[in-house]
């Protein structure tokens, strides 16, 4: 399998997301459900358990969960094709990137340790950052959806 992520450039500057990823030779794709950072006692049927910590802690927890989910299926972060980040407001300057809940720094720290090619300053996969008013639980500030290619 081969993954080629094309860099997104704007006015000669590297953007912190890829333009697109071309995948050849994959036997399929893994579409991960949205990941959130929930406490151990989380029970959606009885509305118990909240979010695990502050925004930075939630980002770390979610990325760790994504890594574990991929590895459980015999895959890895190396095969990420696309990620979508849903970030809860506030949006002080009107855009999602101004939210204190958007933590590109935490994502870069995580990828620098576990998969450096996906750091925003290197050659990350394509992604979206979408601002939302609420997530499934009031304590949640971020949810991340990931797509990975399955190696042949």
PDB file of N, CA and C in Angstrom, residues 115-150:
ATOM      1  N   UNK A 115       3.908   9.797  15.576  1.00  0.00           N
ATOM      2  CA  UNK A 115       3.884   9.717  14.111  1.00  0.00           C
ATOM      3  C   UNK A 115       4.270  11.081  13.538  1.00  0.00           C
ATOM      4  N   UNK A 116       5.573  11.417  13.564  1.00  0.00           N
ATOM      5  CA  UNK A 116       6.029  12.759  13.198  1.00  0.00           C
ATOM      6  C   UNK A 116       5.590  13.255  11.818  1.00  0.00           C
ATOM      7  N   UNK A 117       5.361  12.343  10.893  1.00  0.00           N
ATOM      8  CA  UNK A 117       4.973  12.806   9.556  1.00  0.00           C
ATOM      9  C   UNK A 117       3.630  13.523   9.565  1.00  0.00           C
ATOM     10  N   UNK A 118       2.806  13.342  10.599  1.00  0.00           N
ATOM     11  CA  UNK A 118       1.497  13.988  10.651  1.00  0.00           C
ATOM     12  C   UNK A 118       1.481  15.311  11.414  1.00  0.00           C
ATOM     13  N   UNK A 119       2.634  15.795  11.864  1.00  0.00           N
ATOM     14  CA  UNK A 119       2.679  17.101  12.527  1.00  0.00           C
ATOM     15  C   UNK A 119       2.269  18.188  11.543  1.00  0.00           C
ATOM     16  N   UNK A 120       1.647  19.240  12.039  1.00  0.00           N
ATOM     17  CA  UNK A 120       1.156  20.307  11.158  1.00  0.00           C
ATOM     18  C   UNK A 120       2.273  21.000  10.388  1.00  0.00           C
ATOM     19  N   UNK A 121       3.495  20.939  10.895  1.00  0.00           N
ATOM     20  CA  UNK A 121       4.628  21.589  10.239  1.00  0.00           C
ATOM     21  C   UNK A 121       5.371  20.633   9.302  1.00  0.00           C
ATOM     22  N   UNK A 122       4.860  19.427   9.133  1.00  0.00           N
ATOM     23  CA  UNK A 122       5.518  18.434   8.284  1.00  0.00           C
ATOM     24  C   UNK A 122       4.644  18.159   7.066  1.00  0.00           C
ATOM     25  N   UNK A 123       3.866  17.080   7.079  1.00  0.00           N
ATOM     26  CA  UNK A 123       2.986  16.757   5.957  1.00  0.00           C
ATOM     27  C   UNK A 123       1.748  16.033   6.480  1.00  0.00           C
ATOM     28  N   UNK A 124       0.885  16.757   7.204  1.00  0.00           N
ATOM     29  CA  UNK A 124      -0.270  16.126   7.837  1.00  0.00           C
ATOM     30  C   UNK A 124      -1.329  15.696   6.826  1.00  0.00           C
ATOM     31  N   UNK A 125      -2.215  14.782   7.256  1.00  0.00           N
ATOM     32  CA  UNK A 125      -3.305  14.391   6.367  1.00  0.00           C
ATOM     33  C   UNK A 125      -4.307  15.538   6.224  1.00  0.00           C
ATOM     34  N   UNK A 126      -5.142  15.478   5.195  1.00  0.00           N
ATOM     35  CA  UNK A 126      -6.193  16.489   5.073  1.00  0.00           C
ATOM     36  C   UNK A 126      -7.101  16.441   6.305  1.00  0.00           C
ATOM     37  N   UNK A 127      -7.626  17.588   6.669  1.00  0.00           N
ATOM     38  CA  UNK A 127      -8.506  17.634   7.832  1.00  0.00           C
ATOM     39  C   UNK A 127      -9.460  18.810   7.732  1.00  0.00           C
ATOM     40  N   UNK A 128     -10.490  18.743   8.549  1.00  0.00           N
ATOM     41  CA  UNK A 128     -11.415  19.855   8.709  1.00  0.00           C
ATOM     42  C   UNK A 128     -11.472  20.195  10.184  1.00  0.00           C
ATOM     43  N   UNK A 129     -11.679  21.475  10.463  1.00  0.00           N
ATOM     44  CA  UNK A 129     -11.923  21.944  11.818  1.00  0.00           C
ATOM     45  C   UNK A 129     -13.285  22.624  11.770  1.00  0.00           C
ATOM     46  N   UNK A 130     -14.250  22.040  12.477  1.00  0.00           N
ATOM     47  CA  UNK A 130     -15.628  22.523  12.419  1.00  0.00           C
ATOM     48  C   UNK A 130     -16.044  22.999  13.804  1.00  0.00           C
ATOM     49  N   UNK A 131     -16.534  24.218  13.880  1.00  0.00           N
ATOM     50  CA  UNK A 131     -17.013  24.765  15.141  1.00  0.00           C
ATOM     51  C   UNK A 131     -18.446  24.344  15.406  1.00  0.00           C
ATOM     52  N   UNK A 132     -18.706  23.944  16.639  1.00  0.00           N
ATOM     53  CA  UNK A 132     -20.054  23.514  17.016  1.00  0.00           C
ATOM     54  C   UNK A 132     -20.479  24.193  18.318  1.00  0.00           C
ATOM     55  N   UNK A 133     -21.788  24.288  18.511  1.00  0.00           N
ATOM     56  CA  UNK A 133     -22.321  24.883  19.734  1.00  0.00           C
ATOM     57  C   UNK A 133     -22.316  23.892  20.883  1.00  0.00           C
ATOM     58  N   UNK A 134     -22.463  22.600  20.571  1.00  0.00           N
ATOM     59  CA  UNK A 134     -22.521  21.583  21.617  1.00  0.00           C
ATOM     60  C   UNK A 134     -22.113  20.233  21.054  1.00  0.00           C
ATOM     61  N   UNK A 135     -21.667  19.355  21.955  1.00  0.00           N
ATOM     62  CA  UNK A 135     -21.371  17.965  21.611  1.00  0.00           C
ATOM     63  C   UNK A 135     -22.291  17.088  22.461  1.00  0.00           C
ATOM     64  N   UNK A 136     -22.077  15.786  22.470  1.00  0.00           N
ATOM     65  CA  UNK A 136     -22.998  14.848  23.124  1.00  0.00           C
ATOM     66  C   UNK A 136     -23.164  15.079  24.621  1.00  0.00           C
ATOM     67  N   UNK A 137     -22.168  15.645  25.280  1.00  0.00           N
ATOM     68  CA  UNK A 137     -22.227  15.916  26.718  1.00  0.00           C
ATOM     69  C   UNK A 137     -21.737  17.350  26.931  1.00  0.00           C
ATOM     70  N   UNK A 138     -22.316  18.094  27.855  1.00  0.00           N
ATOM     71  CA  UNK A 138     -21.929  19.506  28.011  1.00  0.00           C
ATOM     72  C   UNK A 138     -20.464  19.733  28.382  1.00  0.00           C
ATOM     73  N   UNK A 139     -19.798  18.738  28.985  1.00  0.00           N
ATOM     74  CA  UNK A 139     -18.396  18.896  29.368  1.00  0.00           C
ATOM     75  C   UNK A 139     -17.421  18.645  28.217  1.00  0.00           C
ATOM     76  N   UNK A 140     -17.896  18.059  27.127  1.00  0.00           N
ATOM     77  CA  UNK A 140     -17.016  17.772  25.992  1.00  0.00           C
ATOM     78  C   UNK A 140     -16.724  19.045  25.218  1.00  0.00           C
ATOM     79  N   UNK A 141     -15.461  19.216  24.813  1.00  0.00           N
ATOM     80  CA  UNK A 141     -15.089  20.393  24.026  1.00  0.00           C
ATOM     81  C   UNK A 141     -14.527  20.027  22.655  1.00  0.00           C
ATOM     82  N   UNK A 142     -14.282  18.745  22.418  1.00  0.00           N
ATOM     83  CA  UNK A 142     -13.760  18.322  21.112  1.00  0.00           C
ATOM     84  C   UNK A 142     -14.175  16.877  20.838  1.00  0.00           C
ATOM     85  N   UNK A 143     -14.406  16.593  19.563  1.00  0.00           N
ATOM     86  CA  UNK A 143     -14.652  15.234  19.084  1.00  0.00           C
ATOM     87  C   UNK A 143     -13.888  15.098  17.776  1.00  0.00           C
ATOM     88  N   UNK A 144     -13.210  13.969  17.595  1.00  0.00           N
ATOM     89  CA  UNK A 144     -12.397  13.771  16.396  1.00  0.00           C
ATOM     90  C   UNK A 144     -12.820  12.488  15.692  1.00  0.00           C
ATOM     91  N   UNK A 145     -13.006  12.581  14.388  1.00  0.00           N
ATOM     92  CA  UNK A 145     -13.332  11.443  13.532  1.00  0.00           C
ATOM     93  C   UNK A 145     -12.117  11.204  12.643  1.00  0.00           C
ATOM     94  N   UNK A 146     -11.745   9.950  12.469  1.00  0.00           N
ATOM     95  CA  UNK A 146     -10.562   9.622  11.662  1.00  0.00           C
ATOM     96  C   UNK A 146     -10.897   8.560  10.630  1.00  0.00           C
ATOM     97  N   UNK A 147     -10.195   8.637   9.492  1.00  0.00           N
ATOM     98  CA  UNK A 147     -10.264   7.626   8.444  1.00  0.00           C
ATOM     99  C   UNK A 147      -8.843   7.164   8.178  1.00  0.00           C
ATOM    100  N   UNK A 148      -8.652   5.851   8.130  1.00  0.00           N
ATOM    101  CA  UNK A 148      -7.341   5.284   7.847  1.00  0.00           C
ATOM    102  C   UNK A 148      -7.474   4.247   6.729  1.00  0.00           C
ATOM    103  N   UNK A 149      -6.426   4.079   5.957  1.00  0.00           N
ATOM    104  CA  UNK A 149      -6.388   3.035   4.943  1.00  0.00           C
ATOM    105  C   UNK A 149      -5.940   1.746   5.602  1.00  0.00           C
ATOM    106  N   UNK A 150      -6.463   0.629   5.127  1.00  0.00           N
ATOM    107  CA  UNK A 150      -6.048  -0.679   5.632  1.00  0.00           C
ATOM    108  C   UNK A 150      -4.962  -1.226   4.715  1.00  0.00           C
TER     109      UNK A 150
END
